[in-house]
PDB file of C-alpha atoms in Angstrom:
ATOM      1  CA  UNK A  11    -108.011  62.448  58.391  1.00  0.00           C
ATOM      2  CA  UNK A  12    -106.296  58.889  59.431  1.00  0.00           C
ATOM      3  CA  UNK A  13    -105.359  56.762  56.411  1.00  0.00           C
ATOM      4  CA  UNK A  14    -104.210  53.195  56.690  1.00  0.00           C
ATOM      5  CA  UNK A  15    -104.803  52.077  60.236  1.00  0.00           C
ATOM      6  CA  UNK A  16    -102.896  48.904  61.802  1.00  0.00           C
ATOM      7  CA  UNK A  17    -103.829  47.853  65.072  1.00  0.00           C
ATOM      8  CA  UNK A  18    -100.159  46.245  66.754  1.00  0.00           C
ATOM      9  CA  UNK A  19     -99.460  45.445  69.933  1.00  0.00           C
ATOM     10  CA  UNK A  20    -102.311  47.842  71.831  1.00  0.00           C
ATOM     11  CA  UNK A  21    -101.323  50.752  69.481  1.00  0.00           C
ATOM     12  CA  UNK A  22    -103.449  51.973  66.096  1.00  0.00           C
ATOM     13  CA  UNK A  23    -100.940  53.165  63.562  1.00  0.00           C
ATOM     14  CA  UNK A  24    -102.027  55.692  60.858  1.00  0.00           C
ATOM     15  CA  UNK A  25    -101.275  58.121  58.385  1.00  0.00           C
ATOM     16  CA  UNK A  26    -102.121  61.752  59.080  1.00  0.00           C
ATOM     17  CA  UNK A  27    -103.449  63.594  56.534  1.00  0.00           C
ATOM     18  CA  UNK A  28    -103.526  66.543  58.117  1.00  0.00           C
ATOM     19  CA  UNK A  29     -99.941  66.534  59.039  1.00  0.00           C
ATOM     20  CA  UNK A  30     -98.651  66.424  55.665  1.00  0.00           C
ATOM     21  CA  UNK A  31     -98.772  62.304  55.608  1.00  0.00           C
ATOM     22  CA  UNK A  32     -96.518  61.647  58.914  1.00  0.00           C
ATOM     23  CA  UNK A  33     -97.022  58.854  60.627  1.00  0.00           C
ATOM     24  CA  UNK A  34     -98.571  58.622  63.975  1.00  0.00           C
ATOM     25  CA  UNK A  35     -99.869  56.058  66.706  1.00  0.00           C
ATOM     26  CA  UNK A  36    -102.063  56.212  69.334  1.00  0.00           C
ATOM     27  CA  UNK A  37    -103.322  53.674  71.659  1.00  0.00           C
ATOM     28  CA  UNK A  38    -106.798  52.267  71.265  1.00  0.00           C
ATOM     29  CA  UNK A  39    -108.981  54.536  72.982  1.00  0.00           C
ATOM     30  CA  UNK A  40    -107.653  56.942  71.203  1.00  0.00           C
ATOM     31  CA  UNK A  41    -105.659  59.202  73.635  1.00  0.00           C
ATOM     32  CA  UNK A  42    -101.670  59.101  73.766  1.00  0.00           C
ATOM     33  CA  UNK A  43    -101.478  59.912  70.153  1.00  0.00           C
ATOM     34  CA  UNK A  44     -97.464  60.612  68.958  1.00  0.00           C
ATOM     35  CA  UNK A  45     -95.182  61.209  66.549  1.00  0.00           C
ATOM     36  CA  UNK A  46     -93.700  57.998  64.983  1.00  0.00           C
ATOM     37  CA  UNK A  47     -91.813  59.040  61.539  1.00  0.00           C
ATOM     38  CA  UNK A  48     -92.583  62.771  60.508  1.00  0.00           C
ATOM     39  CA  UNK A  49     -91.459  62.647  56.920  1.00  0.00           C
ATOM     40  CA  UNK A  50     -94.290  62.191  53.830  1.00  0.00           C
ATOM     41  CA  UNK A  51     -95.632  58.922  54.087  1.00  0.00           C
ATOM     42  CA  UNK A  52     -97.475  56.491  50.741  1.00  0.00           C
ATOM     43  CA  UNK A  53     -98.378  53.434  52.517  1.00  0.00           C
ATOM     44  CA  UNK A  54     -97.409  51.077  56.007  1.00  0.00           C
ATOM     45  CA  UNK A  55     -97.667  47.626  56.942  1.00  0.00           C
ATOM     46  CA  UNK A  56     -96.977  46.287  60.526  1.00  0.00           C
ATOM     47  CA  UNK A  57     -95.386  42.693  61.041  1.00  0.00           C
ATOM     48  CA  UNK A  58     -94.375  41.407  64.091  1.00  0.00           C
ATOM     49  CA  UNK A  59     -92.075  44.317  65.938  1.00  0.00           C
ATOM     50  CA  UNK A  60     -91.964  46.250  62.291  1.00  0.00           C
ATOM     51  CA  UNK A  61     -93.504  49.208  60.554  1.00  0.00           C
ATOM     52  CA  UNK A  62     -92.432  48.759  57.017  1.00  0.00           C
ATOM     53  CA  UNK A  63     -93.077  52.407  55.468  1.00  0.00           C
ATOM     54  CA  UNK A  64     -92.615  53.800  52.168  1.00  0.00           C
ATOM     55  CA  UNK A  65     -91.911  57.194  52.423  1.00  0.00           C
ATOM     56  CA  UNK A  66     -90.193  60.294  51.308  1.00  0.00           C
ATOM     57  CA  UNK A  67     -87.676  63.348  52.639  1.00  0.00           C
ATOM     58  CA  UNK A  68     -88.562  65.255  49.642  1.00  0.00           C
ATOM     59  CA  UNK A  69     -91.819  64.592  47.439  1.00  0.00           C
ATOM     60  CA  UNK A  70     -89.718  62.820  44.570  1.00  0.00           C
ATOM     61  CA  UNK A  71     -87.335  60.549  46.695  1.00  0.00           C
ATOM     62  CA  UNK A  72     -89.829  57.697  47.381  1.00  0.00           C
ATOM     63  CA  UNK A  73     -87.964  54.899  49.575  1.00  0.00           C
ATOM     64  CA  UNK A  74     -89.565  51.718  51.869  1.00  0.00           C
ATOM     65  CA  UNK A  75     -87.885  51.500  55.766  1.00  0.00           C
ATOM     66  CA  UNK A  76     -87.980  49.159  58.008  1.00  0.00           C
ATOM     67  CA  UNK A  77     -88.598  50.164  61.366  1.00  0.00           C
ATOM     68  CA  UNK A  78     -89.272  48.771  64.659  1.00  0.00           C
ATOM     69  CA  UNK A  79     -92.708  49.716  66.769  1.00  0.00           C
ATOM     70  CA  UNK A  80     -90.005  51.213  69.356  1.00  0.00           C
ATOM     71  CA  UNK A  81     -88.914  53.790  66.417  1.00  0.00           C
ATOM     72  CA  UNK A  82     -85.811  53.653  68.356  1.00  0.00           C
ATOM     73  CA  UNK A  83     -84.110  51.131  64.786  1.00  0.00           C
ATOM     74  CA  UNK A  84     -85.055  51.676  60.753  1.00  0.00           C
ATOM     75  CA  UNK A  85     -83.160  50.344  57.514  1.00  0.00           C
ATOM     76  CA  UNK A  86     -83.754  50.966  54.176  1.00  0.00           C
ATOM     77  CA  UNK A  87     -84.798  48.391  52.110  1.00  0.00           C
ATOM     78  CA  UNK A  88     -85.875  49.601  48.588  1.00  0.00           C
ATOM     79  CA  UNK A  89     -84.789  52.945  46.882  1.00  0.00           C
ATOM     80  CA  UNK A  90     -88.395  52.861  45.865  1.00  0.00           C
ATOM     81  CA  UNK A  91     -92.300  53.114  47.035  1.00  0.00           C
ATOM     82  CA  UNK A  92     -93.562  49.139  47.886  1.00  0.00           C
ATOM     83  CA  UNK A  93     -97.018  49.739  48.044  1.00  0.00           C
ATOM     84  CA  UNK A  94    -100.225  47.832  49.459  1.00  0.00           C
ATOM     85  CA  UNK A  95     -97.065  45.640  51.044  1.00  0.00           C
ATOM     86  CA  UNK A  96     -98.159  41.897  52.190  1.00  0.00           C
ATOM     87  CA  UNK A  97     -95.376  39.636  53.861  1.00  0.00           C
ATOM     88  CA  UNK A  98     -95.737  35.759  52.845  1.00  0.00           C
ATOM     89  CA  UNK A  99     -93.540  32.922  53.789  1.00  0.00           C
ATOM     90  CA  UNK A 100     -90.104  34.392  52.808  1.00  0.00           C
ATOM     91  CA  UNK A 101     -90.934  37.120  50.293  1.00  0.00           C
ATOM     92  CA  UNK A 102     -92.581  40.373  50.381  1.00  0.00           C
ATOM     93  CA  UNK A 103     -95.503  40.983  47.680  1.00  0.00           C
ATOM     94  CA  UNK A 104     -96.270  44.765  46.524  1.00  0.00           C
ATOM     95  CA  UNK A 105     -97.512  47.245  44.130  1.00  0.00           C
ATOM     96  CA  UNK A 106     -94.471  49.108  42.650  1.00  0.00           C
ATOM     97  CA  UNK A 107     -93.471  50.631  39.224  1.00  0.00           C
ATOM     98  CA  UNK A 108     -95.533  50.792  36.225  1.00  0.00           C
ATOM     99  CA  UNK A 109     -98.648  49.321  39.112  1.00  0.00           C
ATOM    100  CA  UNK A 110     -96.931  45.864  38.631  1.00  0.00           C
ATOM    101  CA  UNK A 111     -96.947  43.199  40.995  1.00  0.00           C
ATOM    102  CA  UNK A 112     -93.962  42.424  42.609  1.00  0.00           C
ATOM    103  CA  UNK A 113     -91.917  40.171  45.060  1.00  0.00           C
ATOM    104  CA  UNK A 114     -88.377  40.463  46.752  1.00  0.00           C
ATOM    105  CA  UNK A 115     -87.148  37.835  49.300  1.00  0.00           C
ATOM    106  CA  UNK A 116     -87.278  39.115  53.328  1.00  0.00           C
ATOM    107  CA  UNK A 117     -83.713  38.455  52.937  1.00  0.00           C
ATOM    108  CA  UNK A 118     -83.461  41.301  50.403  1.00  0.00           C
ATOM    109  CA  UNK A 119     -80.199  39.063  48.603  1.00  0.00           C
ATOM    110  CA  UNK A 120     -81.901  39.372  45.717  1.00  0.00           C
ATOM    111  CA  UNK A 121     -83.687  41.507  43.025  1.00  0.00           C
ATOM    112  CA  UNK A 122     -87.524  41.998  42.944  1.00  0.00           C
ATOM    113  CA  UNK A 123     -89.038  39.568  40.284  1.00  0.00           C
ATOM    114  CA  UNK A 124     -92.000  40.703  38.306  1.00  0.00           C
ATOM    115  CA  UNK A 125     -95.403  38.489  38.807  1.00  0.00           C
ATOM    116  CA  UNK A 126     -97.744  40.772  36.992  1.00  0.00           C
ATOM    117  CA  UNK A 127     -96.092  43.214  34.964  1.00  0.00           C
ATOM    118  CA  UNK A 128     -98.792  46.641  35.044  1.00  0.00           C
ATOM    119  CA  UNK A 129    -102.371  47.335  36.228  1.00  0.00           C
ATOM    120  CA  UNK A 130    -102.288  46.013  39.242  1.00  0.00           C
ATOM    121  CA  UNK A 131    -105.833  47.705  41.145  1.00  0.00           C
ATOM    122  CA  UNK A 132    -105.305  45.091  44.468  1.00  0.00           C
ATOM    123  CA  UNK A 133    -104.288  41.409  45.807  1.00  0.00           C
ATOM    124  CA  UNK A 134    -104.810  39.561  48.252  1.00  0.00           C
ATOM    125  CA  UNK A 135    -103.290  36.311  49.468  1.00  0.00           C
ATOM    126  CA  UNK A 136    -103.942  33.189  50.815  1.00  0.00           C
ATOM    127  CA  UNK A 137    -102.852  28.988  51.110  1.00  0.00           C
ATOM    128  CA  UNK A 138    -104.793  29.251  47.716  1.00  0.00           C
ATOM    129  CA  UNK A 139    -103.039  31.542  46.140  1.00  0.00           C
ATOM    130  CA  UNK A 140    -102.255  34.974  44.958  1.00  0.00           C
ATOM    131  CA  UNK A 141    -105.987  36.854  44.089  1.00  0.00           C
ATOM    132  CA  UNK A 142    -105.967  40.073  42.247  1.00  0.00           C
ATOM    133  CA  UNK A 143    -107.679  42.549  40.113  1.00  0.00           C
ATOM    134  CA  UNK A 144    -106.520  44.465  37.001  1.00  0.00           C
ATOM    135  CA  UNK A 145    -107.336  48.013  35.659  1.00  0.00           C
ATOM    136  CA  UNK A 146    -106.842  49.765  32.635  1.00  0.00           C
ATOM    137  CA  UNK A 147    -106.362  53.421  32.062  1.00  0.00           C
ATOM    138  CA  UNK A 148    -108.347  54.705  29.700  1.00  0.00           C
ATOM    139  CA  UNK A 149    -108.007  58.572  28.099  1.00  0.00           C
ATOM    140  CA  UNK A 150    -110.444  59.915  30.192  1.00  0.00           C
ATOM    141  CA  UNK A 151    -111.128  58.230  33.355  1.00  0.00           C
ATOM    142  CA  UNK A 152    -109.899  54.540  35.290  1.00  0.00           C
ATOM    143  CA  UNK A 153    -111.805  51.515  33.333  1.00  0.00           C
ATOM    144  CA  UNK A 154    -112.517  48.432  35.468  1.00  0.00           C
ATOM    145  CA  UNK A 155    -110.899  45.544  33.585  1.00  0.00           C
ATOM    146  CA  UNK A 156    -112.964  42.109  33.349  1.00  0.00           C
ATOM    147  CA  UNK A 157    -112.965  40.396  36.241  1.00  0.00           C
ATOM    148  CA  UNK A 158    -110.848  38.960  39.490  1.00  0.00           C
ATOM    149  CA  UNK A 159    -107.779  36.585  38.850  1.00  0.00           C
ATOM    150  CA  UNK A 160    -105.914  33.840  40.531  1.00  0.00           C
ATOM    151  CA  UNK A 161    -102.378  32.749  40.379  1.00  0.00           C
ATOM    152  CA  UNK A 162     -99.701  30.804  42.064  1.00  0.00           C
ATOM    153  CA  UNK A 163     -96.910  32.218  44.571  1.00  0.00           C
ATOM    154  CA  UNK A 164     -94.579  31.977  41.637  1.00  0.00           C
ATOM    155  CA  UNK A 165     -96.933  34.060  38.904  1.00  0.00           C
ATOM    156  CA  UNK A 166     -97.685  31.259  37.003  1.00  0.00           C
ATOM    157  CA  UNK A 167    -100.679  29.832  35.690  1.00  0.00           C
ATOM    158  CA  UNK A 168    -102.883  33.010  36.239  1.00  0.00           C
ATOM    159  CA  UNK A 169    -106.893  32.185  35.582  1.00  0.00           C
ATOM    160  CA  UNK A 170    -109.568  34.130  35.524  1.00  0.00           C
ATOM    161  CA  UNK A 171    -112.249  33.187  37.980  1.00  0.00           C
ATOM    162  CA  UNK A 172    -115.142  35.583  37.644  1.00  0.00           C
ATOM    163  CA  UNK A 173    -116.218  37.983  35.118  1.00  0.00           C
ATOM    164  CA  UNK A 174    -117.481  41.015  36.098  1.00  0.00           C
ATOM    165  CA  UNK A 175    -118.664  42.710  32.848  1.00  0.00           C
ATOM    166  CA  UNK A 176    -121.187  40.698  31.331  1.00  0.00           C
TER     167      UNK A 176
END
């Protein structure tokens, strides 16, 4: 099973499930298929000549790498999973601890600030804006929380902008 496919430069990047969460590519017809980074892998995003993966040597030991399509160059740039990973102007925007939303500058010079602080279920973003969901865990099963959200680049001045329970 492929997981998280991102179509770069000719070549369709995904997870595979079936070898315990490596990372693979192929081209897009689907022959040429390889080996790009064979340790446990949560999540990738592709920008520009990058694969920006959060993955693991041993299950526990979560980090997020920067590498180049080549696979030839990679960097560590968090001692921790960055997951559902957008890059906007100069920051990256995540999912990390606690399902908070989170951003860092590209730059990495300084440490991640905390937009939304837990429950994070997805964003999106746009000129407009940051867009995003909340959950909330319940005792026994995931609870949809009421409705869709919108705030500024900065966190500020969340509103809600559609209710979903009625």
């Amino acid at each position: 099973m492929a997981t998280q496919l991102h179509i770069y430069d000719n070549w369709i990047y995904f997870i595979n499930a079936e070898d315990e969460f490596s990372l693979y590519k192929m081209d897009l017809n689907g022959n040429d298929v390889q080996s790009v980074h064979a340790e446990f892998t949560t999540d990738l995003a592709v920008y520009n000549n990058q694969l920006i993966i959060s993955s693991s040597e041993e299950e526990r030991d979560l980090k997020t790498i920067i590498r180049d399509t080549p696979g030839n160059y990679h960097s560590t740039i968090m001692n921790e999973e960055m997951r559902d990973l957008v890059k906007w102007a100069d920051y990256y925007y995540y999912i990390g601890e606690n399902e908070g939303l989170y951003r860092v500058k590209t730059t990495l010079e300084s440490e991640p600030e905390v937009l939304v602080e837990y429950n994070i279920s997805n964003f999106t973003i746009m000129e407009q804006g940051i867009f995003y969901s909340l959950y909330r865990r319940s005792s026994m099963y995931l609870e949809e929380d009421n409705g869709v959200y919108q705030m500024d680049f900065e966190g500020k001045e969340s509103l809600s902008i559609k209710s979903m329970i009625q």
